[in-house]
PDB file of C-alpha atoms in Angstrom:
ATOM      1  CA  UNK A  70      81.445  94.966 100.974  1.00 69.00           C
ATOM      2  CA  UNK A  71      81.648  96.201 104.947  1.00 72.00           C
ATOM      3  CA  UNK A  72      84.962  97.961 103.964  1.00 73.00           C
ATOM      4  CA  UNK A  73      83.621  99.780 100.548  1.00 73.00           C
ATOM      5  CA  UNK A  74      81.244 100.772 103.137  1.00 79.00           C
ATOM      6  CA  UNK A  75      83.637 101.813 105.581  1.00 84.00           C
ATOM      7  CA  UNK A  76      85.496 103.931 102.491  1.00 78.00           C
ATOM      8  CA  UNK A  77      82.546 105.347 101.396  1.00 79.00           C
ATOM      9  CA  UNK A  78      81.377 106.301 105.124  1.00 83.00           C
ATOM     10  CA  UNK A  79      84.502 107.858 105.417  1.00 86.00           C
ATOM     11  CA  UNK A  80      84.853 109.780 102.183  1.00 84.00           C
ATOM     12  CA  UNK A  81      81.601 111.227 102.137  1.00 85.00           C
ATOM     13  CA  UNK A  82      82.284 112.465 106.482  1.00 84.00           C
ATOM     14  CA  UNK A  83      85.244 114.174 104.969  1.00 86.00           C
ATOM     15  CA  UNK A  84      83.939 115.578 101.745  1.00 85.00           C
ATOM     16  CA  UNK A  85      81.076 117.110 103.791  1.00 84.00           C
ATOM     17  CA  UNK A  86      83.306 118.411 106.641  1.00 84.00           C
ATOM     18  CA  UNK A  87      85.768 119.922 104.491  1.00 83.00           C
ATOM     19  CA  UNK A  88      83.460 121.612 101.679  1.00 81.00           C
ATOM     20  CA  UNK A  89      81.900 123.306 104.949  1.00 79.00           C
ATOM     21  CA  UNK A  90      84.798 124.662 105.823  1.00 79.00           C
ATOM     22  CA  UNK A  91      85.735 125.990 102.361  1.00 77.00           C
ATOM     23  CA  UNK A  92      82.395 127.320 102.501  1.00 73.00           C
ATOM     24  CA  UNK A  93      82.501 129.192 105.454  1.00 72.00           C
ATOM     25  CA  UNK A  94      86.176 130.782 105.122  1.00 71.00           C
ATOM     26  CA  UNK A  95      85.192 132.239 102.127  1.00 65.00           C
ATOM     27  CA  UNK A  96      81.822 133.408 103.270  1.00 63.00           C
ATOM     28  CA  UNK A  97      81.923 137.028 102.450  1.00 59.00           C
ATOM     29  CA  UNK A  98      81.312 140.471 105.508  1.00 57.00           C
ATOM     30  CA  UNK A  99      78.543 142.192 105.481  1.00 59.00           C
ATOM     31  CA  UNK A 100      80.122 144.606 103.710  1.00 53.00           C
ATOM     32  CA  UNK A 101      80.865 142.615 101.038  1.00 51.00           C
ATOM     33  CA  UNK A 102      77.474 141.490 100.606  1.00 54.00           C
ATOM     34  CA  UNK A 103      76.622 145.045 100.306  1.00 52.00           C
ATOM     35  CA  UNK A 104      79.032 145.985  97.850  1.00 50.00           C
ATOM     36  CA  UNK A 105      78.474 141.981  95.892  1.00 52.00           C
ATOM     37  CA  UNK A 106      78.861 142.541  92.122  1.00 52.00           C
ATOM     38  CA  UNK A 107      78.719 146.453  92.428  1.00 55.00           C
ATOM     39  CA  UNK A 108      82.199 145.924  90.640  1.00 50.00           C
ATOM     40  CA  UNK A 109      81.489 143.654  87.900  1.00 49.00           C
ATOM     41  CA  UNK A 110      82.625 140.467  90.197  1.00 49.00           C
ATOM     42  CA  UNK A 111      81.947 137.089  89.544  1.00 52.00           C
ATOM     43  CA  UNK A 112      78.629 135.251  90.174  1.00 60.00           C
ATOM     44  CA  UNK A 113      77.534 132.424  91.656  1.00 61.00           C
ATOM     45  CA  UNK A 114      77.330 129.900  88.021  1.00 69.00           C
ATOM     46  CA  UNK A 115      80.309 131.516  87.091  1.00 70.00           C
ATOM     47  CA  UNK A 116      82.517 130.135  90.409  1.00 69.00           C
ATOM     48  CA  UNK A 117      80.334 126.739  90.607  1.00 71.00           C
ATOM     49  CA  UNK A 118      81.733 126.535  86.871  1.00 78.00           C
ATOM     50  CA  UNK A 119      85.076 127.070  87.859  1.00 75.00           C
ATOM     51  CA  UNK A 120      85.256 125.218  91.223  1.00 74.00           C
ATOM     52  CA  UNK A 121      83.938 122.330  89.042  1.00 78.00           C
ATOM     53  CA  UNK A 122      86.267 122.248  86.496  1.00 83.00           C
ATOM     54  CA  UNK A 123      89.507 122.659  88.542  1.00 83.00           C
ATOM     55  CA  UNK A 124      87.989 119.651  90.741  1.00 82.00           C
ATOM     56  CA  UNK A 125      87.271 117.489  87.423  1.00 81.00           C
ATOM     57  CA  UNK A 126      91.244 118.340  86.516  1.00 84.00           C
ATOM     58  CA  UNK A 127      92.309 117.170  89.476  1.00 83.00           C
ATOM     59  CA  UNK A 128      90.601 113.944  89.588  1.00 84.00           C
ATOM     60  CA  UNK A 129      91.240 113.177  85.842  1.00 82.00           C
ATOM     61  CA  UNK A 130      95.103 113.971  86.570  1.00 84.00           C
ATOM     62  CA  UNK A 131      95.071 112.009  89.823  1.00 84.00           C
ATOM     63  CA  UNK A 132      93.211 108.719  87.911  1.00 81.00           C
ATOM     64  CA  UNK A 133      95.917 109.587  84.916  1.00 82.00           C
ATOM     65  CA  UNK A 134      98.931 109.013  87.075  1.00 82.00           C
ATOM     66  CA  UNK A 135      97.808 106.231  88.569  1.00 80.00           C
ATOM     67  CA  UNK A 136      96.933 104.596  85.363  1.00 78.00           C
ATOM     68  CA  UNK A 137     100.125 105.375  83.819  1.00 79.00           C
ATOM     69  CA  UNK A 138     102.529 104.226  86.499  1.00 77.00           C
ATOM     70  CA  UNK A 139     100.757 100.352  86.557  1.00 76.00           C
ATOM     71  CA  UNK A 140     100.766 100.684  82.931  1.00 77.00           C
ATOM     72  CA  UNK A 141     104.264 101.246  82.377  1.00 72.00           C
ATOM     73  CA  UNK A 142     105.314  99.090  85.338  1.00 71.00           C
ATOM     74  CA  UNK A 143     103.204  96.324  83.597  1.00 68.00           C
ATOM     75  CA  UNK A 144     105.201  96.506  80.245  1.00 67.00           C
ATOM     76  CA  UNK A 145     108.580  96.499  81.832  1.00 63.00           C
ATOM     77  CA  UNK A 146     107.425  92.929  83.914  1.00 64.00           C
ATOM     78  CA  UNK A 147     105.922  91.799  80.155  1.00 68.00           C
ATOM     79  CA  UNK A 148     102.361  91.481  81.909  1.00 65.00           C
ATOM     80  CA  UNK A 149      98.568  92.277  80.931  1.00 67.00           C
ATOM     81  CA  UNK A 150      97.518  95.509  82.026  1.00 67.00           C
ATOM     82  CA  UNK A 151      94.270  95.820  83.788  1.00 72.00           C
ATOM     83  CA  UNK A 152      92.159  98.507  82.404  1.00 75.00           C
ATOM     84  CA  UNK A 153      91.044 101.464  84.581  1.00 76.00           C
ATOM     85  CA  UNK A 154      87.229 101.690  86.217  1.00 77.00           C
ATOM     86  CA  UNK A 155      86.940 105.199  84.868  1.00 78.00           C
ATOM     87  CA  UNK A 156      82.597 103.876  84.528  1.00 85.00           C
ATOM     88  CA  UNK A 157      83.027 102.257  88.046  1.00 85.00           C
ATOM     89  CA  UNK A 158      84.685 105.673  89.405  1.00 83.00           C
ATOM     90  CA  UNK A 159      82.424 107.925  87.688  1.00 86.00           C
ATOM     91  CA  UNK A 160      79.164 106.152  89.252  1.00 88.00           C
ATOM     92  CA  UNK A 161      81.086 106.406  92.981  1.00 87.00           C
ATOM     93  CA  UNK A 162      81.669 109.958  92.360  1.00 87.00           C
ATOM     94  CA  UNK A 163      78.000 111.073  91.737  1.00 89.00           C
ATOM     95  CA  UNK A 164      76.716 108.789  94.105  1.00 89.00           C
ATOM     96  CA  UNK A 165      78.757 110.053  96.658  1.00 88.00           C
ATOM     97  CA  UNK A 166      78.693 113.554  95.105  1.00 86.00           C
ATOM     98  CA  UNK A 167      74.439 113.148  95.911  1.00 88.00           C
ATOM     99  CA  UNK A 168      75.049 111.702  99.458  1.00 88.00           C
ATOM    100  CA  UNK A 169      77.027 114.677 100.539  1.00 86.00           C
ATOM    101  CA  UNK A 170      74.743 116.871  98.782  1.00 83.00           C
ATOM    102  CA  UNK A 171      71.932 115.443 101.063  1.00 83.00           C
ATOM    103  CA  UNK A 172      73.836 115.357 104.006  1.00 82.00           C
ATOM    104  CA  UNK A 173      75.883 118.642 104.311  1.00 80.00           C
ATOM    105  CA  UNK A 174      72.392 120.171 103.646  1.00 78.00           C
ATOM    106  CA  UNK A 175      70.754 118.075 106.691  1.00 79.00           C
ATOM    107  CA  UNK A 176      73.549 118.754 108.690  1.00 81.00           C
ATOM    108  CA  UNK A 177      73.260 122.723 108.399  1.00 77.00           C
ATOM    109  CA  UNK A 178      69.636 121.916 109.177  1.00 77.00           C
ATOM    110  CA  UNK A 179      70.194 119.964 112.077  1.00 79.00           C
ATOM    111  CA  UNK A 180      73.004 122.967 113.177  1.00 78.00           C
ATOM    112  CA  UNK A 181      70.365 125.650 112.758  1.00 73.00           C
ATOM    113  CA  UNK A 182      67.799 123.590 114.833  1.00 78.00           C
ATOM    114  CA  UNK A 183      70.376 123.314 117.520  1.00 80.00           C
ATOM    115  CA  UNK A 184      71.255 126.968 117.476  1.00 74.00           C
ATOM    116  CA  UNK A 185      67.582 128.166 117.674  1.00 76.00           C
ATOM    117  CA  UNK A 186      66.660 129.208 113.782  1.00 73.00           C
ATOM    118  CA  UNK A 187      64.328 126.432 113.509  1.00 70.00           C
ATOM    119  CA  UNK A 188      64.516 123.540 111.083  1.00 71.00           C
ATOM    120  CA  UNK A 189      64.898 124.679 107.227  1.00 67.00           C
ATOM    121  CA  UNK A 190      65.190 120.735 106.220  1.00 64.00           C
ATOM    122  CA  UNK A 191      66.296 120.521 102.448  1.00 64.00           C
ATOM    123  CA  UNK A 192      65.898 124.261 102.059  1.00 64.00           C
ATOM    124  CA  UNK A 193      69.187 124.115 103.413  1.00 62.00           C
ATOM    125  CA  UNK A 194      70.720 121.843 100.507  1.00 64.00           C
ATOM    126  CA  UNK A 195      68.829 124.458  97.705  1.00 61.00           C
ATOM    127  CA  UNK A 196      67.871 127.946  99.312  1.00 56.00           C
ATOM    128  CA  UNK A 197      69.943 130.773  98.737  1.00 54.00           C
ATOM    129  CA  UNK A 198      72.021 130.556 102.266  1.00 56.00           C
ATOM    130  CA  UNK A 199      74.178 127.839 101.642  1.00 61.00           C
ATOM    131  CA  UNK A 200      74.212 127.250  97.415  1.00 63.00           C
ATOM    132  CA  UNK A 201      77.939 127.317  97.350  1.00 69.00           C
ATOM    133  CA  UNK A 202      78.039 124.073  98.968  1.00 76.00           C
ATOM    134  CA  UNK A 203      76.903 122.237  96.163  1.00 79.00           C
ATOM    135  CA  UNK A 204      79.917 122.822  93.939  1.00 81.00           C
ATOM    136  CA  UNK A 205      82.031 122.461  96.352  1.00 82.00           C
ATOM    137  CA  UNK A 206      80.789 119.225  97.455  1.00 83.00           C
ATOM    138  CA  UNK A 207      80.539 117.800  94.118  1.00 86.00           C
ATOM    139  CA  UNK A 208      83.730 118.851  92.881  1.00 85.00           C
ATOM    140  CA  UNK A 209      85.571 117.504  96.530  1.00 87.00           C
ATOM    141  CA  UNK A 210      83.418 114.143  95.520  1.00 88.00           C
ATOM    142  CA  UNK A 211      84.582 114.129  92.004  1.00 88.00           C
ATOM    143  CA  UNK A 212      88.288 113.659  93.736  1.00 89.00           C
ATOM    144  CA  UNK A 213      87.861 112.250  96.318  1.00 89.00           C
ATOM    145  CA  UNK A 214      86.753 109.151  94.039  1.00 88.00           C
ATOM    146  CA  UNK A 215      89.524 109.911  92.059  1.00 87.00           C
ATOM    147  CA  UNK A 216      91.464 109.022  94.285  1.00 88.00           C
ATOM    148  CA  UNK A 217      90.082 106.079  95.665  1.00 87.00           C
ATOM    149  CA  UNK A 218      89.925 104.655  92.419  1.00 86.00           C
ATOM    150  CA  UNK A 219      93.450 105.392  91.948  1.00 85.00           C
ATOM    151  CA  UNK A 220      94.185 103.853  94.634  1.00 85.00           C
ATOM    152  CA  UNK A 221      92.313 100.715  94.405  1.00 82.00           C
ATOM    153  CA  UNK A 222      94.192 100.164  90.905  1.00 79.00           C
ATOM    154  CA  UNK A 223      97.504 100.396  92.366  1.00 81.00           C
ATOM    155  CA  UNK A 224      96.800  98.019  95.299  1.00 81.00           C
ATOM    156  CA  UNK A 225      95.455  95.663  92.504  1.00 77.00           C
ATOM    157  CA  UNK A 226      98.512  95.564  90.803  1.00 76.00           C
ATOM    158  CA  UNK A 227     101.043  95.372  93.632  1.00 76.00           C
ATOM    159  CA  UNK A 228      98.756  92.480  94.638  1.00 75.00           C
ATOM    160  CA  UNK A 229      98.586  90.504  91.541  1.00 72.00           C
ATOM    161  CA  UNK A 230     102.074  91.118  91.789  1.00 69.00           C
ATOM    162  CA  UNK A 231     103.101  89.912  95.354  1.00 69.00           C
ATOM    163  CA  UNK A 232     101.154  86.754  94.147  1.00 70.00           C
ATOM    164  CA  UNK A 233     103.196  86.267  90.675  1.00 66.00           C
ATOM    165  CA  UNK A 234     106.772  86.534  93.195  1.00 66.00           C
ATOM    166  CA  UNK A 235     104.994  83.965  95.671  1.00 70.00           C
ATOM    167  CA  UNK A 236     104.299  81.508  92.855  1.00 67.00           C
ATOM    168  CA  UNK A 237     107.560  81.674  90.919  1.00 64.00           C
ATOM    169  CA  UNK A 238     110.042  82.001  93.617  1.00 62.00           C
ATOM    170  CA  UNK A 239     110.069  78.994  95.016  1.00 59.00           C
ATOM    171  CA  UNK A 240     110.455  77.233  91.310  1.00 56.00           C
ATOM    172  CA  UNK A 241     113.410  79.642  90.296  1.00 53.00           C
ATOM    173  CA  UNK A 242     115.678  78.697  93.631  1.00 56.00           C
ATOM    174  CA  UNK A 243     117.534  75.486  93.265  1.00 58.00           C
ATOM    175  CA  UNK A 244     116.658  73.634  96.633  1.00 59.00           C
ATOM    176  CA  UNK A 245     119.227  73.891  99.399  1.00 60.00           C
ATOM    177  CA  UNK A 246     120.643  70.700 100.182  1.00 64.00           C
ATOM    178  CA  UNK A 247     121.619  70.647 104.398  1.00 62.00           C
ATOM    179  CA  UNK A 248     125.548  68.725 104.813  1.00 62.00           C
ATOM    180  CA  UNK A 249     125.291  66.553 107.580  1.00 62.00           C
ATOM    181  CA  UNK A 250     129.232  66.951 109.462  1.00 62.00           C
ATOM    182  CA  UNK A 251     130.630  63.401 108.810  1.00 64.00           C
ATOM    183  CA  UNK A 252     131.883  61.800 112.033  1.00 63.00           C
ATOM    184  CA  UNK A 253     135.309  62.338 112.277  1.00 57.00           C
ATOM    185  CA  UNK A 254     136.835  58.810 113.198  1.00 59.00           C
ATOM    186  CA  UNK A 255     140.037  58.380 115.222  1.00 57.00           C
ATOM    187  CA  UNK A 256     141.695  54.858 115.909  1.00 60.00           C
ATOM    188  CA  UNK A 257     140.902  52.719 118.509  1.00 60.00           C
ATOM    189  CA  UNK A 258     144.901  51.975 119.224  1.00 60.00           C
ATOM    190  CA  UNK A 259     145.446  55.963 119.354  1.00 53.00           C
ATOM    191  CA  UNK A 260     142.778  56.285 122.165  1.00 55.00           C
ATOM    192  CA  UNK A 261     144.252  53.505 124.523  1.00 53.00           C
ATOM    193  CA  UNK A 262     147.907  53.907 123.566  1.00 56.00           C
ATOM    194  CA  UNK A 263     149.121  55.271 126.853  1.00 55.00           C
ATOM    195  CA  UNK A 264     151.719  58.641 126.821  1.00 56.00           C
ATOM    196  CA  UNK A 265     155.439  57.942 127.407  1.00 62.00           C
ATOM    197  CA  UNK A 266     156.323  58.190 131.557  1.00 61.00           C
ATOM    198  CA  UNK A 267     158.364  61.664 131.570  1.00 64.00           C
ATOM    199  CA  UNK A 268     161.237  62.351 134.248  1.00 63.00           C
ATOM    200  CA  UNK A 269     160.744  64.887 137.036  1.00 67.00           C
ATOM    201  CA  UNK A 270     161.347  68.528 136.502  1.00 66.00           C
ATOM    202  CA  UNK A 271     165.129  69.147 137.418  1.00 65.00           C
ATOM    203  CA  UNK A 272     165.448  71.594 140.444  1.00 62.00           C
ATOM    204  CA  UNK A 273     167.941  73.863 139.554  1.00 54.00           C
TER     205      UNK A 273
END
């Protein structure tokens, strides 16, 4: 539970952080916000629309791969494949697509305080100054979960299947029997039969 927690925690800092920073590098000049859809550009539904369906392609493509690499790895070992969590992911990514919601728009607030504007509270998460960051942030959430999810399935299998090579290795080994060196014997007549006197060296 503390490390779903920790994930989460994590996710959600990062999601938040980076949709802000999407946000602001394509904040428009003054000059474009004079000239905004004087050309026939796109508007805001039209983008959030867009941003949300590249996000949902990624994350269904991310949680696709995953799925089909333990799937296929699973039929070549002959094993049950575990189903994804595409409910379990799905309930991650609006919950977590909500808590950044809530918190990039408190954290603008809280910026704004500390910069002098005064505190705007959840205007900041609705009100016209910072809408993009809702698409953003949900479609970051949407895979970001992805990928934890993905994740999460692939450590499941490589863990069920650490555990299958720990249980049938031992049996499939024939056990290794250790050789003792036999003692190698030598005759108690050889070891106190004395050596033959020899002559002195001849001096030449």
């Amino acid at each position: 539970m503390i490390r779903k927690s920790a994930v989460g925690l994590v996710a959600a800092t990062l999601v938040v952080l980076l949709a802000r920073s999407i946000a602001y590098a394509t904040e428009p000049s003054p000059a474009a916000r004079v000239l905004e859809r004087r050309a026939g550009g796109p508007s805001l539904p039209l983008l959030a629309l867009v941003s949300l369906l590249l996000a949902a392609s990624l994350a269904v493509a991310v949680c696709w791969l995953a799925a089909m690499a333990v799937r296929e790895r699973a039929l070549l070992k002959r094993r049950p494949v575990e189903r994804f969590a595409v409910r379990r992911m799905l309930a991650f990514a609006m919950g977590l697509a909500l808590v950044t919601s809530l918190g990039g728009g408190l954290l603008e607030a809280y910026l704004h305080w500390r910069a002098g504007l005064g505190w705007h509270g959840v205007h900041c998460v609705f009100g016209p100054v910072h809408r993009d960051l809702l698409p953003l942030e949900f479609g970051l959430s949407a895979v970001a979960a992805a990928v934890i999810a993905a994740a999460q399935h692939v450590v499941a299998w490589m863990r069920r299947t650490f555990a299958h090579l720990r249980a049938v290795l031992p049996h499939s080994w024939p056990p290794v029997r250790h050789v003792l060196p036999r003692p190698f014997d030598v005759p108690r007549r050889v070891c106190l039969r004395s050596a033959p006197a020899r002559a002195p060296p001849a001096l030449a």
